[in-house]
C-alpha atoms as one frame of an Amber mdcrd trajectory, in Angstrom:
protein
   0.000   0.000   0.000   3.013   2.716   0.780   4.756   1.944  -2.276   2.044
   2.341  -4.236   0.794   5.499  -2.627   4.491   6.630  -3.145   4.287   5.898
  -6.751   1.242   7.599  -6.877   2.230  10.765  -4.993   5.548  11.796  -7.415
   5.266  13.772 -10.648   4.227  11.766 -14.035   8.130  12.550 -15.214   9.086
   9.972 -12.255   6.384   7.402 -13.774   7.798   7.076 -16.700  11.290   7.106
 -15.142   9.695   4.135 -13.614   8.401   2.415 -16.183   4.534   3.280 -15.666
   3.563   5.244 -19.566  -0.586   5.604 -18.100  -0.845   5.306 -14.579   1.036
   3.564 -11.569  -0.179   0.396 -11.109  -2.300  -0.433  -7.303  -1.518  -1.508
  -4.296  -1.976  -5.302  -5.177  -0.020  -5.325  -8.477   3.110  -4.608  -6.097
   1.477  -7.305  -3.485   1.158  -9.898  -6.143   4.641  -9.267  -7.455   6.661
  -9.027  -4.489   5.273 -12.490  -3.551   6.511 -13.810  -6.379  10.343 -12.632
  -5.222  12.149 -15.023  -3.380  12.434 -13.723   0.169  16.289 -14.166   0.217
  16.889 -12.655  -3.039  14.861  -9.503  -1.789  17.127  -9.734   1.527  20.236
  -9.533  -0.911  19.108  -6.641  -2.830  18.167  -4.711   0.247  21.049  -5.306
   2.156  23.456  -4.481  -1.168  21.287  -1.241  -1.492  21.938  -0.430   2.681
  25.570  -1.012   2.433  25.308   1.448  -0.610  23.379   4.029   1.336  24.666
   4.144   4.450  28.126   6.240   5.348  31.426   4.094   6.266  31.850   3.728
  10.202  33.970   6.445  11.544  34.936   4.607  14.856  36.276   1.809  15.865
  33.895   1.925  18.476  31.788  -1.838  18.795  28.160  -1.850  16.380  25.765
  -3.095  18.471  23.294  -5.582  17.371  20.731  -7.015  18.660  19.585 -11.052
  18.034  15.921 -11.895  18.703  13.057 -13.794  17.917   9.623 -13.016  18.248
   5.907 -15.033  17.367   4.128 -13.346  14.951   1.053 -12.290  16.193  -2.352
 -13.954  14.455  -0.323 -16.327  12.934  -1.743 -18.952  15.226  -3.477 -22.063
  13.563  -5.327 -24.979  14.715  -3.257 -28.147  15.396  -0.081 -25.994  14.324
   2.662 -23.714  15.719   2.323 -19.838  15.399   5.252 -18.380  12.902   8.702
 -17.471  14.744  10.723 -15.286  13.387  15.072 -14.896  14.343  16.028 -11.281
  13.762  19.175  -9.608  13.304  18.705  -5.613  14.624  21.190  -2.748  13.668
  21.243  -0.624  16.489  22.728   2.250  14.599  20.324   2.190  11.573  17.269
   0.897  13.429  16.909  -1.768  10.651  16.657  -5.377  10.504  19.841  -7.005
   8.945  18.006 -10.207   8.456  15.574 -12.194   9.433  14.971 -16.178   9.406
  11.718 -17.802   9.559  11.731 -20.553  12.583  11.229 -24.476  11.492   9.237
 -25.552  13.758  11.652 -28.547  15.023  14.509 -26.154  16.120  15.268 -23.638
  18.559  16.571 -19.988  18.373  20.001 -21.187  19.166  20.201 -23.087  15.961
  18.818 -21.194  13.722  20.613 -18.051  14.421  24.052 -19.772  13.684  22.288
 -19.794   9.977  21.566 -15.966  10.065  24.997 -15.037  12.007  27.268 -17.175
   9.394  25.492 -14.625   6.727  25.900 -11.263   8.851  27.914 -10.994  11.416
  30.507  -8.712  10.116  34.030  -7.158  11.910  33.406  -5.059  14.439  29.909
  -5.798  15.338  28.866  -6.476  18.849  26.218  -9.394  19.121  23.495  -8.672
  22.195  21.510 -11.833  22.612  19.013 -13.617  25.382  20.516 -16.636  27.890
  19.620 -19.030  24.861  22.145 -17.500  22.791  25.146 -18.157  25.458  25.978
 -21.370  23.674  29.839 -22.031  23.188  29.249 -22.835  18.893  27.176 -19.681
  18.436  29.972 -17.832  20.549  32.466 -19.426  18.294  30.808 -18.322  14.849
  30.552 -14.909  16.422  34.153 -14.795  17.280  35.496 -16.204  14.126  34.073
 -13.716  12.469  35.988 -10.945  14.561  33.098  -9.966  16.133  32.255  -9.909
  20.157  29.086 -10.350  22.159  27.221  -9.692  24.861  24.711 -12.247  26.269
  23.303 -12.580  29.325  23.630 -16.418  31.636  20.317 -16.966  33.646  20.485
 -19.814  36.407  19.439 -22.508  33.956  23.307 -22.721  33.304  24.561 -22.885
  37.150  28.477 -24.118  35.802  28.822 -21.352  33.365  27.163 -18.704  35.756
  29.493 -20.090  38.628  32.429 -19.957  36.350  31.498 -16.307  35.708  30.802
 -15.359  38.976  34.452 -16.916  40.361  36.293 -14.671  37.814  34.615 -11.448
  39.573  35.693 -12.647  42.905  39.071 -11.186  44.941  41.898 -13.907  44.503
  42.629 -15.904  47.029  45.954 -14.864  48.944  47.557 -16.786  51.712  49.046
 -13.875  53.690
């Protein structure tokens, strides 16, 4: 519907630059056809435009983004699972990087070591939930230069131990 009250809103020069010789076409023509693009060739063409757009980083400073996933609301079926999606969040553009549509016999853990092998870029600091802290997701992250910040709940009691006992004053005989 925005796109095509975009089209709709710009001079007729910018139709034609478009393509559109009458009139722009309605909000369903750009429905049906952007159905008809494959979601991860859209992706690739968006993020190829971003990287275009946006200036170079100026710091060295850490890019913070943010991994979630979220249900979709109304998505809910009879008999079936709601749709999850895994989401990739640029803190500094306020855009999603990517996004990966949950199979229904994984969890978030696995499929974001799909969407980080794709995006995770130098530089970038990955924020995640306690289902995140796992040691291969830390070690795609890593590998790819990158750091991250995720938070251990008590459903890991070694690891948050562990943690914990690097915080604490060393122990000295004197």
């Amino acid at each position: 519907e925005a796109i095509s009250q975009w089209v709709r809103a710009q001079e007729t020069k910018v139709w034609h630059w478009l393509g559109f010789f009458r009139k722009p076409p309605c909000a369903n023509t750009f429905r049906d056809l952007l159905k008809r693009v494959p979601p991860e060739v859209l992706e690739e063409k968006l993020r190829a435009w971003i990287a275009g757009v946006l200036p170079p980083r100026q710091t060295d400073d850490p890019q913070p983004v943010a991994l979630d996933g979220k249900s979709l609301c109304g998505t809910l079926a009879a008999h079936e699972r709601c749709i999850h999606l895994l989401a990739l969040f640029d803190h500094q553009t306020g855009g999603v990087l990517g996004q990966l549509a949950m199979p229904p016999t994984t969890n978030e853990h696995k499929a974001a070591l799909t969407l980080l092998r794709d995006l995770v870029q130098k530089g970038q600091l990955i924020t995640g939930d306690a289902i995140f802290c796992q040691r291969d997701l830390c070690q795609e992250v890593t590998a790819a230069e990158a750091d991250y910040l995720l938070m251990v709940k008590d459903n890991q009691p070694e690891l948050k131990a562990a943690i914990q006992a690097e915080f604490e004053p060393g122990f000295s005989p004197l």
